[in-house]
mmCIF file of C-alpha atoms in Angstrom:
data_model
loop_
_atom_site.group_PDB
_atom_site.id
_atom_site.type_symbol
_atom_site.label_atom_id
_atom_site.label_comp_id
_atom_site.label_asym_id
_atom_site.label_seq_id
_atom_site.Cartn_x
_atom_site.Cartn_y
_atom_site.Cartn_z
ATOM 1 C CA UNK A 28 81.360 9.964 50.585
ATOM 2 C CA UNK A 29 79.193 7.948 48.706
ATOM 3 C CA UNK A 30 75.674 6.270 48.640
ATOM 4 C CA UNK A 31 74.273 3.085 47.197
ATOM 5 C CA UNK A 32 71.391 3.669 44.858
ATOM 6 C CA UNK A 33 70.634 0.046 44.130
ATOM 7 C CA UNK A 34 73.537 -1.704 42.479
ATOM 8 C CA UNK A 35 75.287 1.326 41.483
ATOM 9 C CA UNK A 36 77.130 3.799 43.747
ATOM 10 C CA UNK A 37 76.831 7.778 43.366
ATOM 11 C CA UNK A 38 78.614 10.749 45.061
ATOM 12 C CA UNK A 39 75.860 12.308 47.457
ATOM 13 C CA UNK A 40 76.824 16.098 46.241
ATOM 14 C CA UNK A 41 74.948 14.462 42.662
ATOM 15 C CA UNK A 42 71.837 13.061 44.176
ATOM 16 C CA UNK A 43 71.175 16.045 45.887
ATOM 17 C CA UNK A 44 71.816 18.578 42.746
ATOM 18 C CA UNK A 45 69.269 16.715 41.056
ATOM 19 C CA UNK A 46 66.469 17.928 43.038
ATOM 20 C CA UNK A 47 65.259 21.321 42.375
ATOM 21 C CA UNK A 48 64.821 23.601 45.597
ATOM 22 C CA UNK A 49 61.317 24.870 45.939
ATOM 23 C CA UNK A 50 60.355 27.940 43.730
ATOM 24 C CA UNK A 51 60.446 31.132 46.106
ATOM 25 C CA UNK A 52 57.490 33.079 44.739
ATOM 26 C CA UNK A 53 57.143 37.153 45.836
ATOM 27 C CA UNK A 54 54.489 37.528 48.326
ATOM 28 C CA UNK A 55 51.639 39.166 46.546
ATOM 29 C CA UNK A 56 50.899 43.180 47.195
ATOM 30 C CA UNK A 57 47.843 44.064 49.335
ATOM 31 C CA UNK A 58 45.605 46.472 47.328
ATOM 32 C CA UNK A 59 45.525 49.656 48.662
ATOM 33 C CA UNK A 60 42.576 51.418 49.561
ATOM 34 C CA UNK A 61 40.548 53.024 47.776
ATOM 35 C CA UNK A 62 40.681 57.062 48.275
ATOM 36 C CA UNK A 63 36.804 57.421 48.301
ATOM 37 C CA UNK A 64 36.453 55.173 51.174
ATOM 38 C CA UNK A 65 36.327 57.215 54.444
ATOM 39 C CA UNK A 66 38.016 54.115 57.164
ATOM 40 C CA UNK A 67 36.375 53.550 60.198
ATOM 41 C CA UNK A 68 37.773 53.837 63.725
ATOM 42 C CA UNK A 69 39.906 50.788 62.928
ATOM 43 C CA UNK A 70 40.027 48.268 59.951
ATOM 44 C CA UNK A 71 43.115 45.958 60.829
ATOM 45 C CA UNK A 72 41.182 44.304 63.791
ATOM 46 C CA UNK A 73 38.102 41.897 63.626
ATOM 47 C CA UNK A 74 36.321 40.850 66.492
ATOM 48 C CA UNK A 75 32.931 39.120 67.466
ATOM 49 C CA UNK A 76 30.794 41.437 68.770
ATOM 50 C CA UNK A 77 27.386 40.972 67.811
ATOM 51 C CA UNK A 78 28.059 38.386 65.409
ATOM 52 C CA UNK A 79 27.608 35.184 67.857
ATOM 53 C CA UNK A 80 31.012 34.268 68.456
ATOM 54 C CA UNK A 81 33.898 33.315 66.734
ATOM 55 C CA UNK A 82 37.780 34.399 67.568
ATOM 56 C CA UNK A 83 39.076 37.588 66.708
ATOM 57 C CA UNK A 84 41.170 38.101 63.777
ATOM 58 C CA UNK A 85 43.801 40.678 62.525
ATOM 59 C CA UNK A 86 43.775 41.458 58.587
ATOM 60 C CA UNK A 87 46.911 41.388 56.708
ATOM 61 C CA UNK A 88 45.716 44.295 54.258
ATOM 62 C CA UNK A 89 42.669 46.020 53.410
ATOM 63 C CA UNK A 90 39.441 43.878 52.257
ATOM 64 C CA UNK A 91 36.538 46.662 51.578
ATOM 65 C CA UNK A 92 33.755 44.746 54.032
ATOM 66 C CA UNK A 93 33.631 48.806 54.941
ATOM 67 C CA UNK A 94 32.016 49.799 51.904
ATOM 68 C CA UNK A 95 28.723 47.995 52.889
ATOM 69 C CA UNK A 96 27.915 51.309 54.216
ATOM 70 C CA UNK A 97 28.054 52.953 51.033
ATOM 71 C CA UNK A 98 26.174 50.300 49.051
ATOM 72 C CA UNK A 99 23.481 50.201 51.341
ATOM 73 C CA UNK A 100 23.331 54.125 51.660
ATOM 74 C CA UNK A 101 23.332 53.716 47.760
ATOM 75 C CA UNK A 102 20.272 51.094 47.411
ATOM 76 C CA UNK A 103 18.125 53.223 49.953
ATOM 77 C CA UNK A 104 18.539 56.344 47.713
ATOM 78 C CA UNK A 105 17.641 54.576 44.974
ATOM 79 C CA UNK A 106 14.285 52.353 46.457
ATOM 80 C CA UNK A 107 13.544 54.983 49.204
ATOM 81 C CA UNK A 108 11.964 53.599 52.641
ATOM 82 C CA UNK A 109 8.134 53.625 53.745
ATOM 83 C CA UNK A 110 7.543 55.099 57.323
ATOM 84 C CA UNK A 111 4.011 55.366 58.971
ATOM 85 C CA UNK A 112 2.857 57.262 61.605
ATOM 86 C CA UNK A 113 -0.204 57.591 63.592
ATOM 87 C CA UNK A 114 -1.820 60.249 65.830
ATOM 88 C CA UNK A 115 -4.237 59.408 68.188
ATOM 89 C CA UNK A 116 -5.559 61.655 70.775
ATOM 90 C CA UNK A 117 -8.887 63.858 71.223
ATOM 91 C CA UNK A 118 -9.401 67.006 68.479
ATOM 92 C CA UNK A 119 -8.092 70.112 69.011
ATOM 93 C CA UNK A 120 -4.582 69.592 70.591
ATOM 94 C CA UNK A 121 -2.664 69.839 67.481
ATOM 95 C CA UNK A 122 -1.767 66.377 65.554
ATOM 96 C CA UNK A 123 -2.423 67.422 62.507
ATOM 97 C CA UNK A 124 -0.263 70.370 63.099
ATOM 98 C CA UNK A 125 2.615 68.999 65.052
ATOM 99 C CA UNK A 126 3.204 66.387 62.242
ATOM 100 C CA UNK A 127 3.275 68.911 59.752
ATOM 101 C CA UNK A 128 5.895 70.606 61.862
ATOM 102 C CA UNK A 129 7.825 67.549 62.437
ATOM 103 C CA UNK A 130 8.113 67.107 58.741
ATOM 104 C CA UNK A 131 8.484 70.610 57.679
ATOM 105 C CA UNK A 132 5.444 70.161 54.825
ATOM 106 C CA UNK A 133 1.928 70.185 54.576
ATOM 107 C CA UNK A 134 1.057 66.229 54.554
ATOM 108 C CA UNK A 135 -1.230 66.052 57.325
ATOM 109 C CA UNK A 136 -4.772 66.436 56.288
ATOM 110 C CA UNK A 137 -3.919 67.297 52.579
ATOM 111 C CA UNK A 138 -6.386 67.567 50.396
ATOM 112 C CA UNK A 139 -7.202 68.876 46.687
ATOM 113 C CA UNK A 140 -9.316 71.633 47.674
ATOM 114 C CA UNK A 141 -7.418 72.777 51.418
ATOM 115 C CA UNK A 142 -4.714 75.921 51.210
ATOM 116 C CA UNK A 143 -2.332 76.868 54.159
ATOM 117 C CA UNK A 144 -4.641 79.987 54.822
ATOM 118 C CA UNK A 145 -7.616 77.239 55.645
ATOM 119 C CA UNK A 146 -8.521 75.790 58.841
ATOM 120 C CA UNK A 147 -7.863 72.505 59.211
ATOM 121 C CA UNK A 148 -10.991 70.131 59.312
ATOM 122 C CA UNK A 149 -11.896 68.069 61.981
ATOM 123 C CA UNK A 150 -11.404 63.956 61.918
ATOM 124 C CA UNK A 151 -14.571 61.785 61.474
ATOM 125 C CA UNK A 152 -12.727 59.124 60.286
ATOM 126 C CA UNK A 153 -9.491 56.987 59.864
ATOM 127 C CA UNK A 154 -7.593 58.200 56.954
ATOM 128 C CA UNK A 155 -4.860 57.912 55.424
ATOM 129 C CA UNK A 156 -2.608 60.446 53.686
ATOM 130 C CA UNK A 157 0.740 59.287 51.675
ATOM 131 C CA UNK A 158 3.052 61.713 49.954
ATOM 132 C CA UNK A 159 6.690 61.203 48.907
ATOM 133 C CA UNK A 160 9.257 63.548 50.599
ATOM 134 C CA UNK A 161 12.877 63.813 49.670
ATOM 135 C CA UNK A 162 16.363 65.385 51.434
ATOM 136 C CA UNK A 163 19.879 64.572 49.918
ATOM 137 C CA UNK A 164 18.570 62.472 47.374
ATOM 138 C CA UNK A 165 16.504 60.199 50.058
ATOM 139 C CA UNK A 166 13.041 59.939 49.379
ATOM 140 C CA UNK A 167 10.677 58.656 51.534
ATOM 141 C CA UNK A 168 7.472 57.499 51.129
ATOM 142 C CA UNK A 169 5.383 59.220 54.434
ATOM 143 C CA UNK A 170 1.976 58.070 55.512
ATOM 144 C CA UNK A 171 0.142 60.050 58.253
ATOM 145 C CA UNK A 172 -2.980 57.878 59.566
ATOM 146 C CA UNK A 173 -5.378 60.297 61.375
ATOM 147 C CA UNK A 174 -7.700 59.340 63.548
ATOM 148 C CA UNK A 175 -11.153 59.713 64.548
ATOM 149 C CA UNK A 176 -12.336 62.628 66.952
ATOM 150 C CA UNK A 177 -11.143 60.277 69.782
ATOM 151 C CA UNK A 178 -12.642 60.904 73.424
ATOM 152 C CA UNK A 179 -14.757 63.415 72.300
ATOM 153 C CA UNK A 180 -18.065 61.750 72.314
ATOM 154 C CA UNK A 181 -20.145 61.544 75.868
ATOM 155 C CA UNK A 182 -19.742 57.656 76.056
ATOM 156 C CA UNK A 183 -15.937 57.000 75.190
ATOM 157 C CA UNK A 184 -16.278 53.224 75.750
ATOM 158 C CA UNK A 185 -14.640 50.815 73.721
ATOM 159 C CA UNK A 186 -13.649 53.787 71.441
ATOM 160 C CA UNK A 187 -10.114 52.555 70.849
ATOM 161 C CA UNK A 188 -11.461 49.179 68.693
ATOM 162 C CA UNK A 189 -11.611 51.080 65.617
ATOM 163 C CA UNK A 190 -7.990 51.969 65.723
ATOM 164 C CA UNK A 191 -6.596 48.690 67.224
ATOM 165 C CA UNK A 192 -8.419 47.262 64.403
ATOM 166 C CA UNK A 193 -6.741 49.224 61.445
ATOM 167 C CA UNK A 194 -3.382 47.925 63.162
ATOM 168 C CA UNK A 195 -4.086 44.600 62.771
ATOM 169 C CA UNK A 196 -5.405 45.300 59.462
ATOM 170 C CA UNK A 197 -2.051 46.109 58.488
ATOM 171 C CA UNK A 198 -0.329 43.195 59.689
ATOM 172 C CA UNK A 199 -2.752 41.073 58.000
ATOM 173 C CA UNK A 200 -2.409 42.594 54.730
ATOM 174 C CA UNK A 201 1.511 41.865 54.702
ATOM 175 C CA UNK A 202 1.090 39.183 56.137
ATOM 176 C CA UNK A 203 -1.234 37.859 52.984
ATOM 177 C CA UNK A 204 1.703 39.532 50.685
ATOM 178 C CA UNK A 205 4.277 37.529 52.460
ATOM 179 C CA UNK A 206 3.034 34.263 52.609
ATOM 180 C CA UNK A 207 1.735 34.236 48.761
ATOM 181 C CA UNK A 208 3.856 31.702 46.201
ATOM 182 C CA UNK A 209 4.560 34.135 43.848
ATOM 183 C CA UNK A 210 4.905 37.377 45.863
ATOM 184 C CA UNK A 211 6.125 41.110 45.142
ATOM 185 C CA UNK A 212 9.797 42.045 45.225
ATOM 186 C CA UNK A 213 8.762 44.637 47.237
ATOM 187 C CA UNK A 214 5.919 44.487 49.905
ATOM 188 C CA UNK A 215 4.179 47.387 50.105
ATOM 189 C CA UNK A 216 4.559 48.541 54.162
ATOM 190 C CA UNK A 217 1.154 50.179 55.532
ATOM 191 C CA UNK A 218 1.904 49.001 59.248
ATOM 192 C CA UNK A 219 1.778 51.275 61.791
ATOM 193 C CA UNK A 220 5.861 51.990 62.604
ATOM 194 C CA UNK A 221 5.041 54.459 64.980
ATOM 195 C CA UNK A 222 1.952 56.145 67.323
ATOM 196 C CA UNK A 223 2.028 59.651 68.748
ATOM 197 C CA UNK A 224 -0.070 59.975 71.635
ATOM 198 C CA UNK A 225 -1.583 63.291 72.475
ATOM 199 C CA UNK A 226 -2.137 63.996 76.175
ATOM 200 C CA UNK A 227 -4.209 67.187 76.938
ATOM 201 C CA UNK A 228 -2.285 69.805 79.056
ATOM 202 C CA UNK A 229 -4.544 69.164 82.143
ATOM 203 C CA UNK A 230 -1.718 69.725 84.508
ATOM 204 C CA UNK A 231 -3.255 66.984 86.538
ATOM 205 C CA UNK A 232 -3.095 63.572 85.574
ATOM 206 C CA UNK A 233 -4.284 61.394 82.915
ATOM 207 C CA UNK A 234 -7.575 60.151 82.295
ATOM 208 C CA UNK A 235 -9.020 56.819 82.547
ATOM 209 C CA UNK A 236 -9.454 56.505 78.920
ATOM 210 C CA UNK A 237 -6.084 57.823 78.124
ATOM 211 C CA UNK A 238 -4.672 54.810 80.670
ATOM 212 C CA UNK A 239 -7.141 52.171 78.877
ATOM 213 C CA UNK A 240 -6.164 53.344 75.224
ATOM 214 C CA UNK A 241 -2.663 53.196 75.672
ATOM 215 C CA UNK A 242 -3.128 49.693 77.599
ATOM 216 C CA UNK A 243 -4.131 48.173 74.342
ATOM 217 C CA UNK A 244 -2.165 49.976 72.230
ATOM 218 C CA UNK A 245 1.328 49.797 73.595
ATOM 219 C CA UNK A 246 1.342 45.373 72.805
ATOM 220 C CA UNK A 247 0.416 46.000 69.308
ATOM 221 C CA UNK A 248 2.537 49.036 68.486
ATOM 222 C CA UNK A 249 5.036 51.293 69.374
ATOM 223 C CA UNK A 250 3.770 53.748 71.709
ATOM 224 C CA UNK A 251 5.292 57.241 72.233
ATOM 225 C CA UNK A 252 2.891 59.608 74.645
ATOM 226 C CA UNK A 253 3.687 63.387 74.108
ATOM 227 C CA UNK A 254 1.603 66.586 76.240
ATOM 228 C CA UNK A 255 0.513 68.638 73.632
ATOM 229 C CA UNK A 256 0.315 72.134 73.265
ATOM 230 C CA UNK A 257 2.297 71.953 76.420
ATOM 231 C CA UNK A 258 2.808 76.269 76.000
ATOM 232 C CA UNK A 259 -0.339 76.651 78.206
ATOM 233 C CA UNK A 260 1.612 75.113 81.076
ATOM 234 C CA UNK A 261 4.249 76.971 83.636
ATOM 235 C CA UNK A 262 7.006 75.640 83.620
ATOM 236 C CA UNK A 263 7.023 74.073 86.751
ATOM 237 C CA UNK A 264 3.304 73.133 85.703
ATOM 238 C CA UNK A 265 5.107 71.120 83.261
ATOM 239 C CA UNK A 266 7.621 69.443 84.848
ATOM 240 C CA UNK A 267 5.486 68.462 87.859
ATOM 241 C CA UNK A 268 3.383 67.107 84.913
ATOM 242 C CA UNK A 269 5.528 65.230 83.593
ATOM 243 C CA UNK A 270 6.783 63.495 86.300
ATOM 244 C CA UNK A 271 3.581 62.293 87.036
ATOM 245 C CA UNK A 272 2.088 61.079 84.138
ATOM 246 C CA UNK A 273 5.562 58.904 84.074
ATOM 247 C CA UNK A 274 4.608 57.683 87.420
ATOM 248 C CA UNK A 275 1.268 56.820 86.303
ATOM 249 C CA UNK A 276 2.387 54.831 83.490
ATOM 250 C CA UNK A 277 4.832 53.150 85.438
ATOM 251 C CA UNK A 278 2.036 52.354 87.931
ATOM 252 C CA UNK A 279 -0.258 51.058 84.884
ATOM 253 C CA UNK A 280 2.350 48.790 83.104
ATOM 254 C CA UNK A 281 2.565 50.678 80.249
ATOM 255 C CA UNK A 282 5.649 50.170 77.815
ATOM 256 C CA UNK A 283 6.076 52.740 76.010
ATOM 257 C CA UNK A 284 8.770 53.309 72.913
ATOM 258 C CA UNK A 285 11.729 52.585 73.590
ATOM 259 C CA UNK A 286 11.275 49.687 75.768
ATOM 260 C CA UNK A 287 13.731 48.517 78.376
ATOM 261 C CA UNK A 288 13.589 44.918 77.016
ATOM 262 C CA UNK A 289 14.541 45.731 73.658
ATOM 263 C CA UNK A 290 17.869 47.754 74.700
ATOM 264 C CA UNK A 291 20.342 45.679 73.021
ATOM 265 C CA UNK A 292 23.547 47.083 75.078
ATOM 266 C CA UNK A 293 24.840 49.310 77.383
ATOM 267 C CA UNK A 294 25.283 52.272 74.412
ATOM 268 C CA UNK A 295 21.888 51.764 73.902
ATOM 269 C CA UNK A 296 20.752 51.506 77.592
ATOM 270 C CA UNK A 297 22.268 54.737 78.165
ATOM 271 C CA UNK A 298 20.817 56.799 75.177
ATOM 272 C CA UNK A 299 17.221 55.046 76.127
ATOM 273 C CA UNK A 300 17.522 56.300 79.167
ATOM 274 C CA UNK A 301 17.590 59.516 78.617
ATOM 275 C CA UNK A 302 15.299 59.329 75.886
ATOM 276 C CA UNK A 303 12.545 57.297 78.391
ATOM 277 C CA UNK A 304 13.194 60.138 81.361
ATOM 278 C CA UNK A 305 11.919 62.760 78.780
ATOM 279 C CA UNK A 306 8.815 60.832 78.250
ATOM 280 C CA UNK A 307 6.047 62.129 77.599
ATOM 281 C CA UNK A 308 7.745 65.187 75.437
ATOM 282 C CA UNK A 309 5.825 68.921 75.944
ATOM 283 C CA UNK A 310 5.490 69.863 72.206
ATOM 284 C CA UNK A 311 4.394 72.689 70.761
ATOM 285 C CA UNK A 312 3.538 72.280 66.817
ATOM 286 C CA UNK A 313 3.128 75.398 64.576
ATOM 287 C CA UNK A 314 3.538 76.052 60.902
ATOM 288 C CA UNK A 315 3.873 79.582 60.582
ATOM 289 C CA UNK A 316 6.547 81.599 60.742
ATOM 290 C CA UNK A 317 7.402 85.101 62.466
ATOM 291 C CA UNK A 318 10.654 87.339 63.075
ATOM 292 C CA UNK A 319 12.463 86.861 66.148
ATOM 293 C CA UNK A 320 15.896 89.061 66.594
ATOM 294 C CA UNK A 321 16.387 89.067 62.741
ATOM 295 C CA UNK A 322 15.385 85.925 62.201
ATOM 296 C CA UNK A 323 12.505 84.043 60.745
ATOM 297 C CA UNK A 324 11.435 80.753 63.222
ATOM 298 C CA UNK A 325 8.484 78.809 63.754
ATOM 299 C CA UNK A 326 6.330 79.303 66.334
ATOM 300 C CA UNK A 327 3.040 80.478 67.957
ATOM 301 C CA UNK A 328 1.942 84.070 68.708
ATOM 302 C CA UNK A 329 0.680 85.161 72.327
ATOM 303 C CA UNK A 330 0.332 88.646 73.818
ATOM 304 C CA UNK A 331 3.313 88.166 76.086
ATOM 305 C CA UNK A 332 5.626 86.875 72.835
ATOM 306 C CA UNK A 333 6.217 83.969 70.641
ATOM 307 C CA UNK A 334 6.630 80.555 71.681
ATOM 308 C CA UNK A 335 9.154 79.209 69.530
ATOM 309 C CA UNK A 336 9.200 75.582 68.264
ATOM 310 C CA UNK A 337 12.544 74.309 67.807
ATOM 311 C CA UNK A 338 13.934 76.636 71.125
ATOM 312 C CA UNK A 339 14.731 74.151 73.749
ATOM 313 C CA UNK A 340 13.996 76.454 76.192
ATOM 314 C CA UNK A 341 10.609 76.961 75.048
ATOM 315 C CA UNK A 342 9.542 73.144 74.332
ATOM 316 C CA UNK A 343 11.093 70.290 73.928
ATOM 317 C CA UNK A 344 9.526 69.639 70.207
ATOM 318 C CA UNK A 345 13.362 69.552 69.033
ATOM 319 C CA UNK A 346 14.178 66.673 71.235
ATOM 320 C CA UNK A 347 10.972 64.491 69.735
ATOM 321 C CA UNK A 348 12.383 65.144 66.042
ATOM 322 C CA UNK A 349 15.517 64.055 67.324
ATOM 323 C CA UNK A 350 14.425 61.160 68.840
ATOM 324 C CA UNK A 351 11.958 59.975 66.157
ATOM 325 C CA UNK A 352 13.788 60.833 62.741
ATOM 326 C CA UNK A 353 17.561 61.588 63.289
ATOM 327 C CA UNK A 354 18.200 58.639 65.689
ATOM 328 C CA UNK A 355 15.576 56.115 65.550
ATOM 329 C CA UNK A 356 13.861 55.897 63.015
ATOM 330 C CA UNK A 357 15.445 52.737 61.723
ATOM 331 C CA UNK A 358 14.911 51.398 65.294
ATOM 332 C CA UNK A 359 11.132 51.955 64.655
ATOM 333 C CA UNK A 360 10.888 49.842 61.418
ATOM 334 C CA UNK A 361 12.528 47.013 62.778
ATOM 335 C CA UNK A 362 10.331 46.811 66.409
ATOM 336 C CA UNK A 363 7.419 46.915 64.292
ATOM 337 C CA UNK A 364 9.106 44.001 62.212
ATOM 338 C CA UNK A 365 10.799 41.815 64.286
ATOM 339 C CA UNK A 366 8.595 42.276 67.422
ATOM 340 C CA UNK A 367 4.778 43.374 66.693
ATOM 341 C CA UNK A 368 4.635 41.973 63.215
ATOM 342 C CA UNK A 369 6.364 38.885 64.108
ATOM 343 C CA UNK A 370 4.019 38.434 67.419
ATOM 344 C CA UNK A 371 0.794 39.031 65.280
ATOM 345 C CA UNK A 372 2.187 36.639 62.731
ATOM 346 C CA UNK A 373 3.247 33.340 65.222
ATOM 347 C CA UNK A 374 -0.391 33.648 66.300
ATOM 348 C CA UNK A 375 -1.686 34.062 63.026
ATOM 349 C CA UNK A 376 -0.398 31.228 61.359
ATOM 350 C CA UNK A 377 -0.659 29.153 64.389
ATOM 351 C CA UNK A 378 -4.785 29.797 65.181
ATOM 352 C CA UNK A 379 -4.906 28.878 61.285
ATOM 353 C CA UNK A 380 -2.483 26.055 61.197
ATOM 354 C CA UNK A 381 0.145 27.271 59.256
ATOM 355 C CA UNK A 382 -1.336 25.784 56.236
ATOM 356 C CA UNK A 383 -4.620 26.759 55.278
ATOM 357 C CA UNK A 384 -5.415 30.139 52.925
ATOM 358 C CA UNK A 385 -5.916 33.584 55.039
ATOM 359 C CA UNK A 386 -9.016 35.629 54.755
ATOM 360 C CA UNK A 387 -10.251 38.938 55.780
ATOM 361 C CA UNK A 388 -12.029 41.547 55.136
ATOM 362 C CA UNK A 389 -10.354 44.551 53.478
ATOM 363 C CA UNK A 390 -9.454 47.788 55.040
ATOM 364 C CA UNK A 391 -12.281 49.756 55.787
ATOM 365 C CA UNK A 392 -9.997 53.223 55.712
ATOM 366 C CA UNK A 393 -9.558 55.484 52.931
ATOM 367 C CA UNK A 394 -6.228 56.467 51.268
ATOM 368 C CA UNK A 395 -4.306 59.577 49.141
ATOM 369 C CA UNK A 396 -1.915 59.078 47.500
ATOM 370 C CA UNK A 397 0.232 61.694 45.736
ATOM 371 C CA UNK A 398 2.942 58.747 44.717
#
């Protein structure tokens, strides 16, 4: 057979040898994966959750979007993190002490001239006391803001402002850090990412101040109530206790940490849940140290034995370190962020305009620093 190309004639087995059949090119390996890379549960399936949408995907190979674990774990241990805590409540139940216990050092109430054999002074005013603590090559930067001898005066009204007021304080100063043209790398952080609230061991209920303090605390921080020195209780002093100062709360309005609204799914409904029925947590706080079958534990001496701190079965001080460093501390840094910060700041900018310079007076508290 034969086709017409114009005014000649060619076989068709000619005009079809003279074009070249596509170039069939190997289909390039997929890397492998690196050994040092522990996988997660599954790495050939990508899906949407939490991203806003989009379809699900299945990858052909292995990408490394996995690592971003590792790099972040990587940049924390070399910046560190800032985390600030607060202890409010009336002298003599223990703050000092408990957060000393929490953090296994002596940060609370350092000073030049105090030794562990000392008693620890009494508050008369907001401080501040930073030190840098470290644990697998993380260092964090720990501030512990104590507060004044709260409750203990004969008129208690209004007694509340001066801490409310060193919140905001806070937010103001990063706020001034954040909106500046040329502006740190690094902000320094001195809000408030957390407030333990001591309530005395009454066995009864709470007082009025306790309910007013709390009131006004809980919308500009986050709020977590705890009985102290809850060893002076019966057990089933305790518990009845417990239950209701919850109901009290609940009867108030008072949010505290974690919030129900915040929960961002069911995982975290669940572990919030049990978290929020433990609320308020019976502590006991104690920095020295005695032998208990062969074995040296913290606790605190009476004449029928030693309470000890981290037994479960004694307090429920394990279940609070839990809580606030080995699960949610993170949690803490961003609900002071993204909610509390970002609340103070809408109405900052927006009572000022948006535009115009901020001003205010500096911190009145004082600050250490071993950093």
């Amino acid at each position: 057979m034969v086709q017409s190309m114009g005014n000649t004639y060619c076989p068709l087995e000619i005009v079809m040898s003279a074009v070249a059949p596509p170039e069939v090119r190997p289909k390039p390996a997929v890397p492998a994966k690196p050994s040092h890379v522990v996988p997660p549960p599954s790495t050939a399936h990508m899906g949407s959750h939490g991203l806003g949408g989009g379809s699900a995907s299945t990858l052909l190979g292995y990408i490394g979007i996995d690592t971003i674990i590792q790099q972040m774990r990587k940049k924390t241990m070399k910046t560190g993190f800032d985390f600030n805590i607060m202890t409010v409540g009336h002298s003599g139940l223990g703050k000092s002490t408990l957060v000393n216990t929490l953090f296994k050092s002596q940060i609370s109430r350092k000073n030049a001239g105090w030794s562990r054999e000392e008693k620890i002074p009494k508050t008369v005013e907001i401080k501040s006391v930073s030190s840098v603590i470290e644990e697998g090559g993380v260092k964090m930067k720990l501030t512990v803001i104590d507060t004044p001898g709260f409750g203990d005066q004969i008129n208690n009204e209004n007694c509340w402002e001066p801490i409310s007021k060193y919140i905001g304080e806070q937010y103001e100063k990063f706020l001034k850090e954040e909106i500046n043209i040329t502006r740190k790398k690094r902000i320094p952080d001195t809000r408030v990412h957390c407030c333990l609230y001591f309530i005395s061991p009454t066995g009864h209920s709470l007082r009025q101040l306790d309910v007013e303090f709390m009131k006004r605390l809980t919308s500009m921080a986050n709020v977590i109530p705890v009985i102290a020195k809850s060893d002076t209780l019966t057990p089933e002093e305790k518990n009845e206790f417990k239950q209701r100062v919850r109901k009290e709360l609940e009867m108030n309005g008072i949010e505290f940490y974690p919030q129900k609204e915040f929960d961002e799914d069911m995982e975290d409904k669940s572990e919030n849940d049990k978290i929020r029925e433990a609320v308020p947590f019976a502590v006991v706080g104690s920095d020295k140290e005695y032998q208990v079958n062969n074995k040296r534990v913290l606790g605190r001496k009476t004449p029928w034995g030693v309470v000890e701190v981290e037994n479960p079965n004694h307090c429920e001080f394990a279940q609070l370190r839990d809580f606030l460093i080995r699960s949610h501390l993170q949690d803490l840094k961003e609900v002071t962020h993204n909610i509390y910060y970002e609340t103070y700041r809408a109405k900052r900018l927006n009572d000022n305009g948006g535009l115009h310079p901020l001003t205010s007076s500096a911190p009145t508290e004082t600050a250490e620093s071993n950093v």
